[in-house]
Tab-separated table of C-alpha atoms in Angstrom:
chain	number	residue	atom	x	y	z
N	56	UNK	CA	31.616	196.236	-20.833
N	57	UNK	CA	33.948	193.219	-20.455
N	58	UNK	CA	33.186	192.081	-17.093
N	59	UNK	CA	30.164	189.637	-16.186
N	60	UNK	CA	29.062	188.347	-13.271
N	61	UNK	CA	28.528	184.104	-12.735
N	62	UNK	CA	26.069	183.196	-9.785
N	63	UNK	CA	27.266	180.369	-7.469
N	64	UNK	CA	24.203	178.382	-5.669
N	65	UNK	CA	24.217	178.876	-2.013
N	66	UNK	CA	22.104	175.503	-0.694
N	67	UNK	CA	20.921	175.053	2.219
N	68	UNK	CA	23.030	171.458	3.563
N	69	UNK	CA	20.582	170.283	5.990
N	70	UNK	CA	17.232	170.791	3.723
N	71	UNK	CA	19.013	170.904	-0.322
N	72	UNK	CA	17.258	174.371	-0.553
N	73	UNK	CA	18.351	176.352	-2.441
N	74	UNK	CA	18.740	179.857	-0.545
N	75	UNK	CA	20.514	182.621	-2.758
N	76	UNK	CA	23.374	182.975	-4.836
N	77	UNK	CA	27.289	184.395	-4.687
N	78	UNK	CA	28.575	187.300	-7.677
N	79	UNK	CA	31.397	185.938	-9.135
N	80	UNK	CA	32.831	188.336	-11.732
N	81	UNK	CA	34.990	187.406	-14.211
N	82	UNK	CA	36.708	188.701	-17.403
N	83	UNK	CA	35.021	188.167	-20.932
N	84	UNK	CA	38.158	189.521	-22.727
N	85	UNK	CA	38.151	189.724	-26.152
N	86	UNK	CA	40.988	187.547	-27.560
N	87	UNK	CA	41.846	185.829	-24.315
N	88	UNK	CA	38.139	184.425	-23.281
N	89	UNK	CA	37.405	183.967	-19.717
N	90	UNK	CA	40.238	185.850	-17.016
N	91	UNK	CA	40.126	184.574	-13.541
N	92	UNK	CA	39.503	187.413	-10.596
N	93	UNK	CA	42.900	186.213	-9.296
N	94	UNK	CA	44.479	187.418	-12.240
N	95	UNK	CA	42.862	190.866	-13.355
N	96	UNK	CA	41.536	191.973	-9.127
N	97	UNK	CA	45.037	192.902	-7.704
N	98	UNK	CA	45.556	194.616	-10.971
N	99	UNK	CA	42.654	196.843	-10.326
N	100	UNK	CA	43.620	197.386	-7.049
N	101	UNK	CA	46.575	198.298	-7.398
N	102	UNK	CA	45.623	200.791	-10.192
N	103	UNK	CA	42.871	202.079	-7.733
N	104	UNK	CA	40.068	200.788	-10.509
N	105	UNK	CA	39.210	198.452	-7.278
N	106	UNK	CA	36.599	201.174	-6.313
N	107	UNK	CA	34.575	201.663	-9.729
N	108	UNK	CA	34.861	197.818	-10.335
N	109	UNK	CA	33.739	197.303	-6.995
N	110	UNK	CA	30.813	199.493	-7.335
N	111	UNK	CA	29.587	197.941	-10.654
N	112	UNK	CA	29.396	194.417	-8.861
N	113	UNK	CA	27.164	195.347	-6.002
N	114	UNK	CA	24.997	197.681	-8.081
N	115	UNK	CA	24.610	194.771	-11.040
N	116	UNK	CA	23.891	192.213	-8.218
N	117	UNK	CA	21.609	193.504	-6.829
N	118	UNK	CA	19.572	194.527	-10.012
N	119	UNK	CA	20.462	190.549	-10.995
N	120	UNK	CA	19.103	189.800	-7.836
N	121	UNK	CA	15.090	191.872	-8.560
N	122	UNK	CA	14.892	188.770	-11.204
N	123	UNK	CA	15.125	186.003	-8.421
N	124	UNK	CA	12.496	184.528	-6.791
N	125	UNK	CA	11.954	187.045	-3.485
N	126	UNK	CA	13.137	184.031	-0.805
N	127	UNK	CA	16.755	184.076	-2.807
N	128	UNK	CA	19.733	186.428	-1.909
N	129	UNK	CA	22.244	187.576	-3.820
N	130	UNK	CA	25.946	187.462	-1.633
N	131	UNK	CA	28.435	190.294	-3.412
N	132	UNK	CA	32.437	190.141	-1.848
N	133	UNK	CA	33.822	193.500	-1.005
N	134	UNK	CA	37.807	193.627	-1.215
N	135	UNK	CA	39.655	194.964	1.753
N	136	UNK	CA	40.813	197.768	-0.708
N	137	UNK	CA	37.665	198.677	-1.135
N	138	UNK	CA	37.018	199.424	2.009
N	139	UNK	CA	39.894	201.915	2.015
N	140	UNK	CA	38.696	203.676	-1.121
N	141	UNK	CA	34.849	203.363	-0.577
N	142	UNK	CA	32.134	204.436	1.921
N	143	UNK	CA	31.057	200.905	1.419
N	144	UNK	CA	27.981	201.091	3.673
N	145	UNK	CA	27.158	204.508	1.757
N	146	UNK	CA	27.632	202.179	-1.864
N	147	UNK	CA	25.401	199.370	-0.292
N	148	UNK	CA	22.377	201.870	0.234
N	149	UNK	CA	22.469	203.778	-2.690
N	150	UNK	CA	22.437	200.084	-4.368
N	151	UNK	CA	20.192	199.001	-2.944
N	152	UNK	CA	17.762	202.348	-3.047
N	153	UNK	CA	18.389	202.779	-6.767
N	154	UNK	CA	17.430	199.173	-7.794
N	155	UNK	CA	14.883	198.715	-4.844
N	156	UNK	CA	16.041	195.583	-4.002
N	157	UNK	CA	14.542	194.536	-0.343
N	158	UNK	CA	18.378	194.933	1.998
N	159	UNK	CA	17.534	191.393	3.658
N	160	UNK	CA	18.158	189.715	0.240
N	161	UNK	CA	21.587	191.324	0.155
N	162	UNK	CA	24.520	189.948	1.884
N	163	UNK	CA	28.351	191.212	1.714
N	164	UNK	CA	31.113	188.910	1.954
N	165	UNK	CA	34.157	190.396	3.677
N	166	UNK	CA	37.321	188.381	4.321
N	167	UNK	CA	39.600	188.380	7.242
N	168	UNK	CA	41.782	190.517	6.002
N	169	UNK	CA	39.362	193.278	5.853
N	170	UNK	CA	39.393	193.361	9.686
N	171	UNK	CA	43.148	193.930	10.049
N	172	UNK	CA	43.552	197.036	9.579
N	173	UNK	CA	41.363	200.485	10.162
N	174	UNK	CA	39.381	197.458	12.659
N	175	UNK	CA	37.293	200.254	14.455
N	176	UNK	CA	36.079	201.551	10.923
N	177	UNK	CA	35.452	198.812	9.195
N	178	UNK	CA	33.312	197.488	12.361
N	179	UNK	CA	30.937	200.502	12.018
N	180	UNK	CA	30.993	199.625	8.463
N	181	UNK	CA	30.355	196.706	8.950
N	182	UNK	CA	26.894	197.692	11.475
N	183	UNK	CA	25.599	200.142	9.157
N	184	UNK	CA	25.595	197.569	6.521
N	185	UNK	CA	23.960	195.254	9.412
N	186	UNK	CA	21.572	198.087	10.329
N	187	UNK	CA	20.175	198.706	6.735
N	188	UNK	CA	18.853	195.078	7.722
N	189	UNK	CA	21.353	193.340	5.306
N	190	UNK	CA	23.448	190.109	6.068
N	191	UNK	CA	27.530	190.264	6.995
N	192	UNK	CA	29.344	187.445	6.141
N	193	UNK	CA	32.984	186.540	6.847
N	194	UNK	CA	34.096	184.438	3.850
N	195	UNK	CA	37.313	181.567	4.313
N	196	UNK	CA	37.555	181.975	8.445
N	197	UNK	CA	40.506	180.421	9.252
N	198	UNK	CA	42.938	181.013	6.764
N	199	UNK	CA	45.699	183.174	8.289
N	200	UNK	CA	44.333	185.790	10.603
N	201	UNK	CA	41.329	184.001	12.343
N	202	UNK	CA	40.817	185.019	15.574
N	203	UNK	CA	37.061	183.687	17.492
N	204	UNK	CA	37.446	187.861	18.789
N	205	UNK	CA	36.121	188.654	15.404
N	206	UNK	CA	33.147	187.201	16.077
N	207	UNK	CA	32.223	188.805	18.874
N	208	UNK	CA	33.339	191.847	17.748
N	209	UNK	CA	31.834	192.427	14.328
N	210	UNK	CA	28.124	191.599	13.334
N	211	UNK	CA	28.373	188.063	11.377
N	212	UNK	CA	25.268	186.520	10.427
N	213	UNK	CA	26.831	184.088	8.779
N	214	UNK	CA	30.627	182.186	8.949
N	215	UNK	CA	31.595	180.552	5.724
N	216	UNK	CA	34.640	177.929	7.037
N	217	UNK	CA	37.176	177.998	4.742
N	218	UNK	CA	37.241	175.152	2.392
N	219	UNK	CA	41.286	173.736	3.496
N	220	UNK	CA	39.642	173.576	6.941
N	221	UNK	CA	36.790	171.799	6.228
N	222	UNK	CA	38.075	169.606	3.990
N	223	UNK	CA	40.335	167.773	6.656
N	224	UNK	CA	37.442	167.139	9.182
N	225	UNK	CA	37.178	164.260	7.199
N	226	UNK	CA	40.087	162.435	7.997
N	227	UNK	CA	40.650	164.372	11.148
N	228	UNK	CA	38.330	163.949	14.317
């Protein structure tokens, strides 16, 4: 009962509306305060506790999420670890059928790395989380594996640039 989840504001750029929010989960430890994800995630992964943790985010999310305003939706990040230990399409419906959260408010964040390896599986994955009417997101394209195939080939609704990137369009043309 350590873990919490922080909501980032997604905002609409072109309008300033606000359109949903990102889980971040972090670590209310006891002595040490606040732990980062990049310190305590590959430690659950590699102890397999990826899975449960996992689980627990999109599950508390979405409930999070029944307390928003219905024109908000909640974006949840699933590891590519996960996706090797999980039916996470099977863990998205039963989320979303045990908290009755509408699927259209709930997006999952995957990042290029989850389309590496096991590509055809994670791509049918990825469509039955598309088909329960859900959105797919591919969080930081273009940080080490990007490839424009990936967007033909999986079903995006939304690209989220990764920061590095976007951050030099500024002084680069």
């Amino acid at each position: 009962d350590e873990f919490v989840l922080f909501y980032q504001p997604q905002l609409d750029l072109s309008t300033g509306v606000l359109t949903g929010y990102e889980a971040l989960i972090r670590w209310k430890h006891p002595i040490d305060g606040m732990i980062s994800p990049g310190e305590f995630i590959p430690l659950a992964e590699e102890t397999g506790m990826i899975k449960q943790l996992g689980r627990w985010v999109v599950e508390q999310a979405c409930q999070d999420a029944l307390g928003l305003p219905d024109a908000l939706s909640i974006a949840v990040n699933i590891s590519a670890l996960q996706f090797e230990l999980d039916n996470v399409s099977e863990l998205v419906a039963d989320s979303l059928r045990s908290t009755g959260l509408p699927p259209h408010r709930l997006e999952i964040e995957v990042t290029e790395s989850v389309l590496v390896d096991n590509r055809d599986y994670v791509a049918a994955e990825l469509r039955a989380i598309s088909e329960l009417g859900c959105g797919v997101a591919i969080d930081d394209f273009g940080t080490g594996y990007s490839s424009l195939t990936y967007l033909a080939d999986f079903p995006f609704s939304k690209i989220k640039i990764d920061r590095s990137f976007v951050v030099k369009m500024e002084e680069n043309q």
